[in-house]
mmCIF file of C-alpha atoms and ligand atoms in Angstrom:
data_model
loop_
_atom_site.group_PDB
_atom_site.id
_atom_site.type_symbol
_atom_site.label_atom_id
_atom_site.label_comp_id
_atom_site.label_asym_id
_atom_site.label_seq_id
_atom_site.Cartn_x
_atom_site.Cartn_y
_atom_site.Cartn_z
ATOM 1 C CA MET R 12 19.887 -2.310 25.432
ATOM 2 C CA PRO R 13 16.545 -0.863 23.225
ATOM 3 C CA THR R 14 17.223 2.518 22.402
ATOM 4 C CA LYS R 15 14.640 4.951 22.548
ATOM 5 C CA ALA R 16 13.046 6.553 19.206
ATOM 6 C CA PRO R 17 10.413 9.618 19.051
ATOM 7 C CA ALA R 18 7.377 8.435 17.490
ATOM 8 C CA PHE R 19 3.734 9.153 16.974
ATOM 9 C CA GLY R 20 0.871 6.941 17.388
ATOM 10 C CA SER R 21 -2.767 6.683 18.767
ATOM 11 C CA GLN R 22 -3.063 5.273 22.626
ATOM 12 C CA THR R 23 -6.629 4.441 21.704
ATOM 13 C CA ALA R 24 -9.110 4.120 19.029
ATOM 14 C CA THR R 25 -10.693 7.443 19.296
ATOM 15 C CA SER R 26 -7.601 9.371 20.317
ATOM 16 C CA PRO R 27 -5.689 11.741 18.081
ATOM 17 C CA LEU R 28 -2.239 10.486 17.271
ATOM 18 C CA ALA R 29 0.376 12.236 19.487
ATOM 19 C CA HIS R 30 3.986 11.840 20.241
ATOM 20 C CA PHE R 31 5.587 9.053 22.500
ATOM 21 C CA GLN R 32 8.761 7.274 22.910
ATOM 22 C CA ILE R 33 9.278 4.198 21.836
ATOM 23 C CA ASP R 34 11.813 1.225 22.016
ATOM 24 C CA ARG R 35 13.761 -0.078 19.169
ATOM 25 C CA ARG R 36 16.170 -3.100 19.903
ATOM 26 C CA ASP R 37 19.768 -3.308 19.738
ATOM 27 C CA PRO R 38 20.659 -5.037 16.108
ATOM 28 C CA GLY R 39 21.333 -8.556 15.822
ATOM 29 C CA PRO R 40 23.774 -10.260 13.779
ATOM 30 C CA ARG R 41 21.067 -9.805 10.809
ATOM 31 C CA ASP R 42 19.658 -6.630 11.562
ATOM 32 C CA VAL R 43 19.595 -3.342 9.834
ATOM 33 C CA HIS R 44 18.971 -0.218 11.690
ATOM 34 C CA ILE R 45 17.644 2.483 9.641
ATOM 35 C CA ASP R 46 17.239 6.343 10.269
ATOM 36 C CA ILE R 47 13.440 7.425 8.509
ATOM 37 C CA LEU R 48 13.539 10.043 6.415
ATOM 38 C CA PHE R 49 10.054 9.693 4.853
ATOM 39 C CA CYS R 50 6.591 7.895 5.506
ATOM 40 C CA GLY R 51 3.951 7.559 3.724
ATOM 41 C CA VAL R 52 0.474 7.556 4.983
ATOM 42 C CA CYS R 53 -1.310 4.774 3.928
ATOM 43 C CA HIS R 54 -4.828 4.271 4.187
ATOM 44 C CA SER R 55 -4.552 1.189 5.978
ATOM 45 C CA ASP R 56 -2.568 3.475 9.194
ATOM 46 C CA LEU R 57 -6.056 4.953 9.531
ATOM 47 C CA HIS R 58 -7.926 1.531 9.496
ATOM 48 C CA THR R 59 -5.447 0.383 12.112
ATOM 49 C CA ALA R 60 -5.145 3.832 14.108
ATOM 50 C CA ARG R 61 -8.638 3.781 14.880
ATOM 51 C CA GLY R 62 -9.213 -0.053 15.378
ATOM 52 C CA GLU R 63 -11.479 -0.696 12.716
ATOM 53 C CA TRP R 64 -9.771 -3.667 11.759
ATOM 54 C CA PRO R 65 -10.149 -6.688 14.226
ATOM 55 C CA GLY R 66 -7.300 -7.683 16.559
ATOM 56 C CA VAL R 67 -5.752 -4.081 17.322
ATOM 57 C CA VAL R 68 -3.824 -4.043 20.052
ATOM 58 C CA PHE R 69 -3.351 -0.302 21.553
ATOM 59 C CA PRO R 70 -0.662 1.677 21.352
ATOM 60 C CA VAL R 71 -0.512 1.892 17.594
ATOM 61 C CA VAL R 72 2.535 3.335 15.645
ATOM 62 C CA PRO R 73 1.229 3.328 12.042
ATOM 63 C CA GLY R 74 3.472 3.714 8.894
ATOM 64 C CA HIS R 75 4.793 1.249 6.359
ATOM 65 C CA GLU R 76 6.124 2.965 3.371
ATOM 66 C CA ILE R 77 9.512 3.883 4.944
ATOM 67 C CA VAL R 78 12.393 5.239 3.071
ATOM 68 C CA GLY R 79 15.665 6.244 4.909
ATOM 69 C CA ARG R 80 19.659 5.605 5.548
ATOM 70 C CA VAL R 81 21.146 3.102 7.305
ATOM 71 C CA VAL R 82 22.706 3.901 10.274
ATOM 72 C CA ARG R 83 24.228 0.231 11.196
ATOM 73 C CA VAL R 84 24.447 -3.112 10.410
ATOM 74 C CA GLY R 85 24.803 -6.634 12.162
ATOM 75 C CA ALA R 86 27.851 -8.781 11.830
ATOM 76 C CA GLU R 87 26.433 -11.185 9.331
ATOM 77 C CA VAL R 88 24.296 -8.344 7.010
ATOM 78 C CA THR R 89 26.215 -8.052 3.589
ATOM 79 C CA ARG R 90 23.892 -6.417 1.560
ATOM 80 C CA PHE R 91 23.661 -2.843 3.544
ATOM 81 C CA LYS R 92 26.208 -0.818 5.026
ATOM 82 C CA ALA R 93 26.089 2.080 7.128
ATOM 83 C CA GLY R 94 25.312 5.270 4.898
ATOM 84 C CA ASP R 95 23.167 3.219 2.601
ATOM 85 C CA LEU R 96 19.444 4.330 1.353
ATOM 86 C CA ALA R 97 17.261 1.903 2.309
ATOM 87 C CA ALA R 98 13.452 1.141 2.333
ATOM 88 C CA VAL R 99 10.968 -1.034 4.220
ATOM 89 C CA GLY R 100 7.313 -1.987 3.373
ATOM 90 C CA CYS R 101 4.631 -3.813 5.329
ATOM 91 C CA MET R 102 6.271 -6.841 6.737
ATOM 92 C CA VAL R 103 9.471 -7.202 8.895
ATOM 93 C CA ASP R 104 9.799 -10.907 9.094
ATOM 94 C CA SER R 105 7.699 -14.200 8.193
ATOM 95 C CA CYS R 106 8.754 -18.036 8.959
ATOM 96 C CA GLY R 107 11.110 -17.829 6.078
ATOM 97 C CA VAL R 108 11.188 -21.746 5.586
ATOM 98 C CA CYS R 109 7.782 -22.503 3.802
ATOM 99 C CA PRO R 110 7.395 -22.927 0.105
ATOM 100 C CA ALA R 111 5.659 -19.309 0.029
ATOM 101 C CA CYS R 112 8.251 -17.880 1.985
ATOM 102 C CA VAL R 113 11.133 -19.832 -0.204
ATOM 103 C CA ARG R 114 9.749 -18.546 -3.450
ATOM 104 C CA SER R 115 9.735 -14.985 -1.836
ATOM 105 C CA GLU R 116 5.674 -14.741 -1.582
ATOM 106 C CA GLU R 117 6.432 -14.080 1.909
ATOM 107 C CA ILE R 118 3.206 -12.546 2.406
ATOM 108 C CA TYR R 119 1.340 -15.512 1.585
ATOM 109 C CA CYS R 120 3.536 -17.424 4.478
ATOM 110 C CA ASP R 121 1.873 -21.173 4.269
ATOM 111 C CA LYS R 122 2.353 -20.995 8.289
ATOM 112 C CA GLY R 123 0.429 -17.686 8.362
ATOM 113 C CA ASP R 124 3.429 -16.447 10.270
ATOM 114 C CA VAL R 125 3.634 -12.685 8.842
ATOM 115 C CA THR R 126 5.052 -10.031 11.322
ATOM 116 C CA GLY R 127 3.534 -6.777 10.122
ATOM 117 C CA THR R 128 5.762 -3.783 10.288
ATOM 118 C CA TYR R 129 3.107 -2.538 12.983
ATOM 119 C CA ASN R 130 0.757 -4.218 14.980
ATOM 120 C CA SER R 131 2.031 -7.273 14.562
ATOM 121 C CA PRO R 132 3.567 -9.568 17.916
ATOM 122 C CA ASP R 133 7.059 -8.797 18.158
ATOM 123 C CA LYS R 134 9.609 -11.961 17.775
ATOM 124 C CA HIS R 135 11.923 -9.943 19.149
ATOM 125 C CA MET R 136 10.578 -8.147 22.294
ATOM 126 C CA PRO R 137 8.457 -10.745 23.727
ATOM 127 C CA GLY R 138 5.123 -8.969 25.306
ATOM 128 C CA LYS R 139 5.327 -6.064 22.566
ATOM 129 C CA MET R 140 3.584 -5.134 19.479
ATOM 130 C CA THR R 141 6.249 -3.922 16.423
ATOM 131 C CA TYR R 142 5.874 -0.136 15.601
ATOM 132 C CA GLY R 143 5.977 1.477 12.315
ATOM 133 C CA GLY R 144 7.429 3.981 10.559
ATOM 134 C CA TYR R 145 5.780 7.172 11.937
ATOM 135 C CA SER R 146 9.202 7.623 13.880
ATOM 136 C CA LYS R 147 12.779 8.160 13.919
ATOM 137 C CA SER R 148 14.343 4.944 13.319
ATOM 138 C CA ILE R 149 13.466 1.163 13.063
ATOM 139 C CA VAL R 150 15.537 -2.238 12.983
ATOM 140 C CA VAL R 151 14.753 -4.776 10.695
ATOM 141 C CA SER R 152 15.664 -8.189 9.756
ATOM 142 C CA ASP R 153 17.847 -7.526 6.448
ATOM 143 C CA ARG R 154 15.689 -9.849 4.538
ATOM 144 C CA PHE R 155 12.707 -7.395 4.654
ATOM 145 C CA VAL R 156 14.867 -4.518 3.962
ATOM 146 C CA VAL R 157 15.084 -3.413 0.105
ATOM 147 C CA ARG R 158 17.222 -1.252 -2.035
ATOM 148 C CA VAL R 159 16.583 2.109 -3.214
ATOM 149 C CA PRO R 160 17.811 2.551 -7.041
ATOM 150 C CA ALA R 161 20.667 5.416 -7.490
ATOM 151 C CA ALA R 162 17.676 6.827 -10.112
ATOM 152 C CA LEU R 163 15.097 7.443 -7.215
ATOM 153 C CA SER R 164 17.434 8.756 -4.844
ATOM 154 C CA ASN R 165 16.909 12.501 -5.318
ATOM 155 C CA ASN R 166 13.243 11.611 -5.043
ATOM 156 C CA LEU R 167 12.823 9.925 -1.850
ATOM 157 C CA ALA R 168 9.702 11.727 -0.418
ATOM 158 C CA ALA R 169 7.785 10.062 -3.426
ATOM 159 C CA THR R 170 9.526 6.742 -3.664
ATOM 160 C CA ALA R 171 8.323 5.614 -0.057
ATOM 161 C CA PRO R 172 4.654 5.344 -1.152
ATOM 162 C CA LEU R 173 5.689 2.602 -3.685
ATOM 163 C CA LEU R 174 6.560 0.519 -0.497
ATOM 164 C CA CYS R 175 2.712 -0.233 -0.055
ATOM 165 C CA ALA R 176 0.781 1.588 -2.636
ATOM 166 C CA GLY R 177 3.266 0.686 -5.542
ATOM 167 C CA ILE R 178 3.749 -3.212 -4.850
ATOM 168 C CA THR R 179 0.023 -3.688 -3.962
ATOM 169 C CA THR R 180 -0.500 -2.492 -7.508
ATOM 170 C CA TYR R 181 1.925 -3.602 -9.373
ATOM 171 C CA SER R 182 1.684 -7.483 -7.837
ATOM 172 C CA PRO R 183 -2.110 -8.184 -8.973
ATOM 173 C CA LEU R 184 -1.410 -6.191 -12.302
ATOM 174 C CA LYS R 185 1.520 -8.491 -12.924
ATOM 175 C CA HIS R 186 -0.458 -11.451 -11.728
ATOM 176 C CA TRP R 187 -3.152 -11.281 -14.066
ATOM 177 C CA GLY R 188 -1.064 -10.520 -17.215
ATOM 178 C CA VAL R 189 -1.965 -6.890 -17.747
ATOM 179 C CA GLY R 190 -0.260 -5.508 -20.889
ATOM 180 C CA PRO R 191 -0.979 -4.655 -24.372
ATOM 181 C CA GLY R 192 -4.088 -5.394 -25.872
ATOM 182 C CA LYS R 193 -5.865 -6.033 -22.585
ATOM 183 C CA LYS R 194 -8.840 -3.335 -21.221
ATOM 184 C CA VAL R 195 -7.888 -2.540 -17.304
ATOM 185 C CA GLY R 196 -10.216 -0.665 -14.949
ATOM 186 C CA ILE R 197 -8.838 0.519 -11.852
ATOM 187 C CA VAL R 198 -11.206 1.917 -9.425
ATOM 188 C CA GLY R 199 -10.552 4.844 -7.135
ATOM 189 C CA LEU R 200 -8.045 7.562 -7.382
ATOM 190 C CA GLY R 201 -6.179 7.632 -3.804
ATOM 191 C CA GLY R 202 -2.786 6.038 -2.753
ATOM 192 C CA LEU R 203 -3.412 2.635 -4.382
ATOM 193 C CA GLY R 204 -5.273 3.783 -7.584
ATOM 194 C CA HIS R 205 -3.261 6.350 -8.870
ATOM 195 C CA MET R 206 -0.346 3.827 -8.824
ATOM 196 C CA GLY R 207 -2.283 1.319 -10.257
ATOM 197 C CA VAL R 208 -3.478 3.824 -13.185
ATOM 198 C CA LYS R 209 0.226 4.441 -13.623
ATOM 199 C CA PHE R 210 1.520 0.791 -13.870
ATOM 200 C CA SER R 211 -1.313 -0.627 -15.884
ATOM 201 C CA ALA R 212 -0.608 2.480 -18.330
ATOM 202 C CA ALA R 213 3.191 1.486 -18.407
ATOM 203 C CA PHE R 214 2.607 -2.289 -18.879
ATOM 204 C CA GLY R 215 0.698 -0.940 -21.977
ATOM 205 C CA ALA R 216 -2.853 -1.832 -21.465
ATOM 206 C CA HIS R 217 -5.922 0.363 -22.567
ATOM 207 C CA THR R 218 -6.561 1.829 -18.934
ATOM 208 C CA VAL R 219 -9.458 2.957 -17.569
ATOM 209 C CA LEU R 220 -10.061 5.368 -14.408
ATOM 210 C CA PHE R 221 -13.261 4.793 -12.394
ATOM 211 C CA THR R 222 -13.775 7.798 -10.037
ATOM 212 C CA THR R 223 -16.690 8.866 -7.633
ATOM 213 C CA SER R 224 -14.834 12.644 -7.838
ATOM 214 C CA PRO R 225 -15.495 14.550 -11.162
ATOM 215 C CA GLY R 226 -12.728 16.878 -9.972
ATOM 216 C CA LYS R 227 -9.877 13.887 -10.690
ATOM 217 C CA VAL R 228 -10.892 13.514 -14.072
ATOM 218 C CA GLU R 229 -7.963 15.343 -15.591
ATOM 219 C CA ASP R 230 -5.095 13.913 -13.611
ATOM 220 C CA GLY R 231 -6.642 10.509 -14.022
ATOM 221 C CA LYS R 232 -5.663 11.577 -17.757
ATOM 222 C CA ARG R 233 -2.315 12.860 -16.565
ATOM 223 C CA LEU R 234 -1.625 9.927 -14.447
ATOM 224 C CA GLY R 235 -1.907 7.658 -17.265
ATOM 225 C CA ALA R 236 -5.877 6.583 -17.822
ATOM 226 C CA ASP R 237 -7.001 6.412 -21.503
ATOM 227 C CA GLU R 238 -10.233 6.729 -20.149
ATOM 228 C CA VAL R 239 -12.190 8.360 -16.982
ATOM 229 C CA VAL R 240 -15.605 7.438 -15.742
ATOM 230 C CA ILE R 241 -17.780 8.537 -12.958
ATOM 231 C CA SER R 242 -18.613 5.638 -11.276
ATOM 232 C CA ARG R 243 -21.916 7.265 -9.876
ATOM 233 C CA ASP R 244 -22.951 7.828 -13.639
ATOM 234 C CA GLU R 245 -24.801 4.535 -14.802
ATOM 235 C CA ASN R 246 -25.168 5.360 -18.164
ATOM 236 C CA ALA R 247 -21.644 5.602 -18.718
ATOM 237 C CA MET R 248 -20.733 2.689 -16.862
ATOM 238 C CA LYS R 249 -23.491 0.820 -18.820
ATOM 239 C CA LYS R 250 -21.229 1.961 -21.903
ATOM 240 C CA HIS R 251 -18.410 -0.234 -21.206
ATOM 241 C CA ALA R 252 -20.721 -3.700 -20.136
ATOM 242 C CA SER R 253 -18.850 -6.955 -20.696
ATOM 243 C CA SER R 254 -15.465 -5.047 -22.125
ATOM 244 C CA PHE R 255 -12.646 -5.879 -19.383
ATOM 245 C CA ASP R 256 -10.326 -8.076 -18.681
ATOM 246 C CA PHE R 257 -9.384 -7.210 -15.298
ATOM 247 C CA ILE R 258 -10.559 -4.584 -12.956
ATOM 248 C CA LEU R 259 -8.497 -3.779 -9.693
ATOM 249 C CA SER R 260 -10.879 -2.088 -7.028
ATOM 250 C CA THR R 261 -9.081 -0.123 -4.458
ATOM 251 C CA LEU R 262 -11.643 1.522 -2.508
ATOM 252 C CA ALA R 263 -11.058 2.019 1.366
ATOM 253 C CA VAL R 264 -15.364 1.255 1.565
ATOM 254 C CA SER R 265 -17.802 -1.551 1.306
ATOM 255 C CA HIS R 266 -19.428 -0.868 -1.624
ATOM 256 C CA ASN R 267 -21.720 -2.867 -4.356
ATOM 257 C CA LEU R 268 -19.519 -4.860 -7.063
ATOM 258 C CA ASP R 269 -22.334 -5.638 -9.118
ATOM 259 C CA PRO R 270 -22.062 -2.893 -11.464
ATOM 260 C CA TYR R 271 -18.250 -3.755 -11.799
ATOM 261 C CA MET R 272 -18.508 -7.181 -11.998
ATOM 262 C CA GLY R 273 -21.139 -6.686 -14.928
ATOM 263 C CA LEU R 274 -18.156 -4.329 -16.804
ATOM 264 C CA LEU R 275 -15.796 -7.715 -16.658
ATOM 265 C CA ASN R 276 -15.520 -9.667 -20.453
ATOM 266 C CA THR R 277 -15.968 -13.352 -20.520
ATOM 267 C CA ASN R 278 -13.182 -14.920 -18.645
ATOM 268 C CA GLY R 279 -12.712 -11.465 -16.417
ATOM 269 C CA THR R 280 -11.421 -11.062 -13.028
ATOM 270 C CA MET R 281 -12.141 -8.368 -10.871
ATOM 271 C CA CYS R 282 -9.347 -8.260 -8.211
ATOM 272 C CA LEU R 283 -9.986 -6.359 -4.359
ATOM 273 C CA VAL R 284 -7.255 -4.609 -2.833
ATOM 274 C CA GLY R 285 -9.228 -2.453 -0.477
ATOM 275 C CA ALA R 286 -9.530 -3.625 2.885
ATOM 276 C CA PRO R 287 -12.623 -1.591 4.122
ATOM 277 C CA ALA R 288 -13.912 -1.837 7.746
ATOM 278 C CA THR R 289 -17.088 -3.405 7.361
ATOM 279 C CA PRO R 290 -18.167 -6.056 4.489
ATOM 280 C CA HIS R 291 -19.268 -5.792 0.876
ATOM 281 C CA GLN R 292 -22.731 -7.078 0.215
ATOM 282 C CA PRO R 293 -22.620 -10.261 -1.317
ATOM 283 C CA PRO R 294 -22.662 -10.238 -5.262
ATOM 284 C CA ASN R 295 -24.755 -11.157 -7.606
ATOM 285 C CA ILE R 296 -23.795 -14.906 -8.081
ATOM 286 C CA TRP R 297 -25.597 -14.818 -12.032
ATOM 287 C CA GLN R 298 -23.071 -12.530 -12.989
ATOM 288 C CA PHE R 299 -20.565 -15.139 -12.577
ATOM 289 C CA LEU R 300 -21.905 -17.594 -13.732
ATOM 290 C CA MET R 301 -22.952 -16.560 -17.032
ATOM 291 C CA LYS R 302 -19.651 -14.898 -18.266
ATOM 292 C CA ARG R 303 -17.239 -17.415 -16.323
ATOM 293 C CA ARG R 304 -16.373 -14.252 -14.540
ATOM 294 C CA SER R 305 -14.016 -14.348 -11.507
ATOM 295 C CA LEU R 306 -13.827 -12.113 -8.279
ATOM 296 C CA ALA R 307 -10.225 -12.102 -6.334
ATOM 297 C CA GLY R 308 -8.129 -10.647 -3.887
ATOM 298 C CA SER R 309 -4.876 -9.660 -3.383
ATOM 299 C CA ALA R 310 -2.088 -9.033 -0.709
ATOM 300 C CA ILE R 311 0.880 -6.670 -1.582
ATOM 301 C CA GLY R 312 3.266 -8.626 -2.979
ATOM 302 C CA GLY R 313 6.551 -10.755 -1.846
ATOM 303 C CA ILE R 314 10.218 -8.968 -0.832
ATOM 304 C CA ALA R 315 11.785 -9.833 -4.052
ATOM 305 C CA GLU R 316 8.681 -8.710 -6.217
ATOM 306 C CA THR R 317 9.113 -5.824 -3.795
ATOM 307 C CA GLN R 318 12.513 -4.653 -5.460
ATOM 308 C CA GLU R 319 11.596 -5.816 -8.792
ATOM 309 C CA MET R 320 8.723 -3.019 -8.781
ATOM 310 C CA LEU R 321 11.116 -0.665 -7.154
ATOM 311 C CA ASP R 322 13.882 -1.249 -10.011
ATOM 312 C CA PHE R 323 11.009 -1.195 -12.419
ATOM 313 C CA CYS R 324 9.946 2.283 -11.316
ATOM 314 C CA ALA R 325 13.732 3.479 -11.467
ATOM 315 C CA LYS R 326 14.036 1.996 -15.221
ATOM 316 C CA LYS R 327 10.795 3.502 -15.905
ATOM 317 C CA ASN R 328 11.098 7.030 -14.155
ATOM 318 C CA ILE R 329 7.725 6.130 -11.838
ATOM 319 C CA VAL R 330 6.876 7.643 -8.638
ATOM 320 C CA SER R 331 3.876 8.683 -6.364
ATOM 321 C CA ASP R 332 2.320 12.056 -6.495
ATOM 322 C CA VAL R 333 2.742 13.458 -3.016
ATOM 323 C CA GLU R 334 1.931 16.239 -0.513
ATOM 324 C CA ILE R 335 4.524 16.298 2.162
ATOM 325 C CA ILE R 336 3.521 17.017 5.495
ATOM 326 C CA PRO R 337 5.012 17.478 9.009
ATOM 327 C CA ILE R 338 4.426 14.590 11.411
ATOM 328 C CA GLN R 339 1.980 17.632 13.645
ATOM 329 C CA LYS R 340 -0.439 17.469 10.573
ATOM 330 C CA ILE R 341 -1.286 13.620 10.418
ATOM 331 C CA ASN R 342 -4.711 13.841 12.224
ATOM 332 C CA GLU R 343 -5.871 16.419 9.553
ATOM 333 C CA ALA R 344 -4.035 14.300 6.640
ATOM 334 C CA TYR R 345 -6.261 11.528 8.055
ATOM 335 C CA GLU R 346 -9.816 13.693 7.866
ATOM 336 C CA ARG R 347 -8.453 14.633 4.461
ATOM 337 C CA MET R 348 -7.886 11.157 3.091
ATOM 338 C CA LEU R 349 -11.711 10.081 4.500
ATOM 339 C CA ARG R 350 -12.713 12.776 2.360
ATOM 340 C CA SER R 351 -10.728 11.578 -0.570
ATOM 341 C CA ASP R 352 -9.142 14.851 -0.819
ATOM 342 C CA VAL R 353 -5.310 13.579 -1.609
ATOM 343 C CA LYS R 354 -3.182 14.107 -4.289
ATOM 344 C CA TYR R 355 -2.435 11.723 -3.980
ATOM 345 C CA ARG R 356 0.099 10.153 -0.777
ATOM 346 C CA PHE R 357 0.550 12.008 1.797
ATOM 347 C CA VAL R 358 4.511 11.681 3.020
ATOM 348 C CA ILE R 359 5.628 12.616 6.502
ATOM 349 C CA ASP R 360 8.765 14.073 6.483
ATOM 350 C CA MET R 361 10.474 12.788 9.478
ATOM 351 C CA ALA R 362 13.054 15.724 10.180
ATOM 352 C CA SER R 363 9.544 17.310 11.688
ATOM 353 C CA LEU R 364 9.699 14.356 14.442
ATOM 354 C CA ALA R 365 11.800 15.762 17.689
HETATM 355 P P1 LIG P 25 -7.132 6.282 -0.492
HETATM 356 O O1 LIG P 25 -5.936 7.075 -0.775
HETATM 357 O O2 LIG P 25 -8.186 6.743 0.852
HETATM 358 O O3 LIG P 25 -7.892 6.191 -1.515
HETATM 359 C C1 LIG P 25 -9.097 5.492 -1.645
HETATM 360 C C2 LIG P 25 -10.289 6.201 -2.892
HETATM 361 O O4 LIG P 25 -11.272 5.748 -2.718
HETATM 362 C C3 LIG P 25 -10.673 7.591 -2.548
HETATM 363 O O5 LIG P 25 -9.596 8.237 -3.200
HETATM 364 C C4 LIG P 25 -11.687 7.657 -3.529
HETATM 365 O O6 LIG P 25 -11.500 7.827 -4.666
HETATM 366 C C5 LIG P 25 -12.226 6.192 -3.672
HETATM 367 N N1 LIG P 25 -13.543 6.175 -2.744
HETATM 368 C C6 LIG P 25 -15.055 6.084 -3.063
HETATM 369 N N2 LIG P 25 -15.622 5.980 -2.353
HETATM 370 C C7 LIG P 25 -15.050 6.494 -1.682
HETATM 371 C C8 LIG P 25 -15.752 6.678 -0.521
HETATM 372 N N3 LIG P 25 -17.139 7.150 0.153
HETATM 373 N N4 LIG P 25 -14.704 7.444 0.969
HETATM 374 C C9 LIG P 25 -13.647 7.266 0.682
HETATM 375 N N5 LIG P 25 -13.339 7.191 -0.502
HETATM 376 C C10 LIG P 25 -14.205 6.721 -1.464
HETATM 377 O O7 LIG P 25 -6.759 4.765 0.233
HETATM 378 P P2 LIG P 25 -5.298 3.515 -0.186
HETATM 379 O O8 LIG P 25 -4.473 4.363 0.926
HETATM 380 O O9 LIG P 25 -5.508 4.159 -1.379
HETATM 381 O O10 LIG P 25 -6.159 2.382 0.091
HETATM 382 C C11 LIG P 25 -7.190 1.655 0.122
HETATM 383 C C12 LIG P 25 -7.683 0.382 0.718
HETATM 384 O O11 LIG P 25 -6.681 -0.499 0.365
HETATM 385 C C13 LIG P 25 -7.830 0.875 2.171
HETATM 386 O O12 LIG P 25 -9.101 -0.076 2.574
HETATM 387 C C14 LIG P 25 -6.606 -0.173 2.605
HETATM 388 O O13 LIG P 25 -6.424 -0.340 3.954
HETATM 389 C C15 LIG P 25 -6.364 -1.016 1.212
HETATM 390 N N6 LIG P 25 -5.173 -1.696 1.356
HETATM 391 C C16 LIG P 25 -4.692 -2.879 1.128
HETATM 392 C C17 LIG P 25 -3.813 -3.490 0.897
HETATM 393 C C18 LIG P 25 -3.456 -4.955 0.496
HETATM 394 O O14 LIG P 25 -2.617 -5.608 0.857
HETATM 395 N N7 LIG P 25 -4.373 -5.382 -0.178
HETATM 396 C C19 LIG P 25 -2.412 -2.488 0.872
HETATM 397 C C20 LIG P 25 -2.769 -0.665 1.306
HETATM 398 C C21 LIG P 25 -3.804 -0.678 1.431
HETATM 399 P P3 LIG P 25 -11.944 8.319 -5.841
HETATM 400 O O15 LIG P 25 -12.096 9.901 -5.273
HETATM 401 O O16 LIG P 25 -11.517 8.693 -7.276
HETATM 402 O O17 LIG P 25 -13.738 7.891 -6.007
HETATM 403 ZN ZN1 LIG P 26 -0.707 0.552 3.163
#
């Protein structure tokens, strides 16, 4: 018998998020049943809850930055037991047998058979969609549950955003070899961007933040940026022409890519992780040809790398800068996120959900 769990979600693309009851499956032999303590608020939650991305099926219960405590586990689960802290990110299942899944790059599953934490067809409850972390509890296959290192256990709210904002920036920075001697740009100081600045600095790169918000300059430096550039200032941008090894753009809106492509050095790469509702205008191809520049994309990261990232954060004392809210403030939080007015991730205290 599935159990009922209180949740918050949207019934249509235009209705505010509100309370309703959802079903959680009975844990199977490889499942972990988690009581959710905190859930971060990602811009992807907003894109989905408002039907900005194709294929959204309502109702939607967003939330994929989940930290909680294990209540019970299935008979075959050995890595977790009741009482343990545990975390879940953006995926809850994948084919598990293709080469990408075997090397723990589940998000790049060769069969495209990835089950998102929310708004994916639920393999365990045919005919239903998955519901995410804006909820009291969740049941997840143990392959997709990661351990919360002891050093992060006294800062659980600030740990939650690592499960999406953290891994989505850590993974491309690692993949493109960001480290000492590299000049790296991070575009946008929001949930993803502030983690990008922290990781780039922790990896030892010369880190430059690009922001549209003059009020974030000091914070950018406090978070680890060596320099901060106001991206609307054309002269300030031009001073960095052809000088970057790598740029990571986290903007949640479509924007002109050309000014950033022009900042890359020969062989430089700009990687997009933002997933705006409307496409970017096509970039000028001459900027690619003449300096052998690349434009790339990246999606979260695999489960093994997510664990590696959490362990790295525990070792280096890295967590998110968060503003903790009760779930009843979620609609207001969405409006503030749209105004770039969040320092730098909202996290829902799930004790507020009755
Ligand atoms: P966020 O917290 O809202 O941050 C986005 C930042 O973009 C803002 O803080 C702002 O920074 C900047 N920005 C510039 N112009 C803007 C404008 N006109 N309106 C709003 N923001 C503007 O969002 P997030 O949670 O970091 O997510 C960013 C994007 O990444 C979203 O599209 C999300 O869906 C996507 N995402 C992708 C993945 C993936 O796997 N690839 C994973 C998670 C999220 P400044 O004030 O500094 O300019
Ligand atoms: Zn996310």
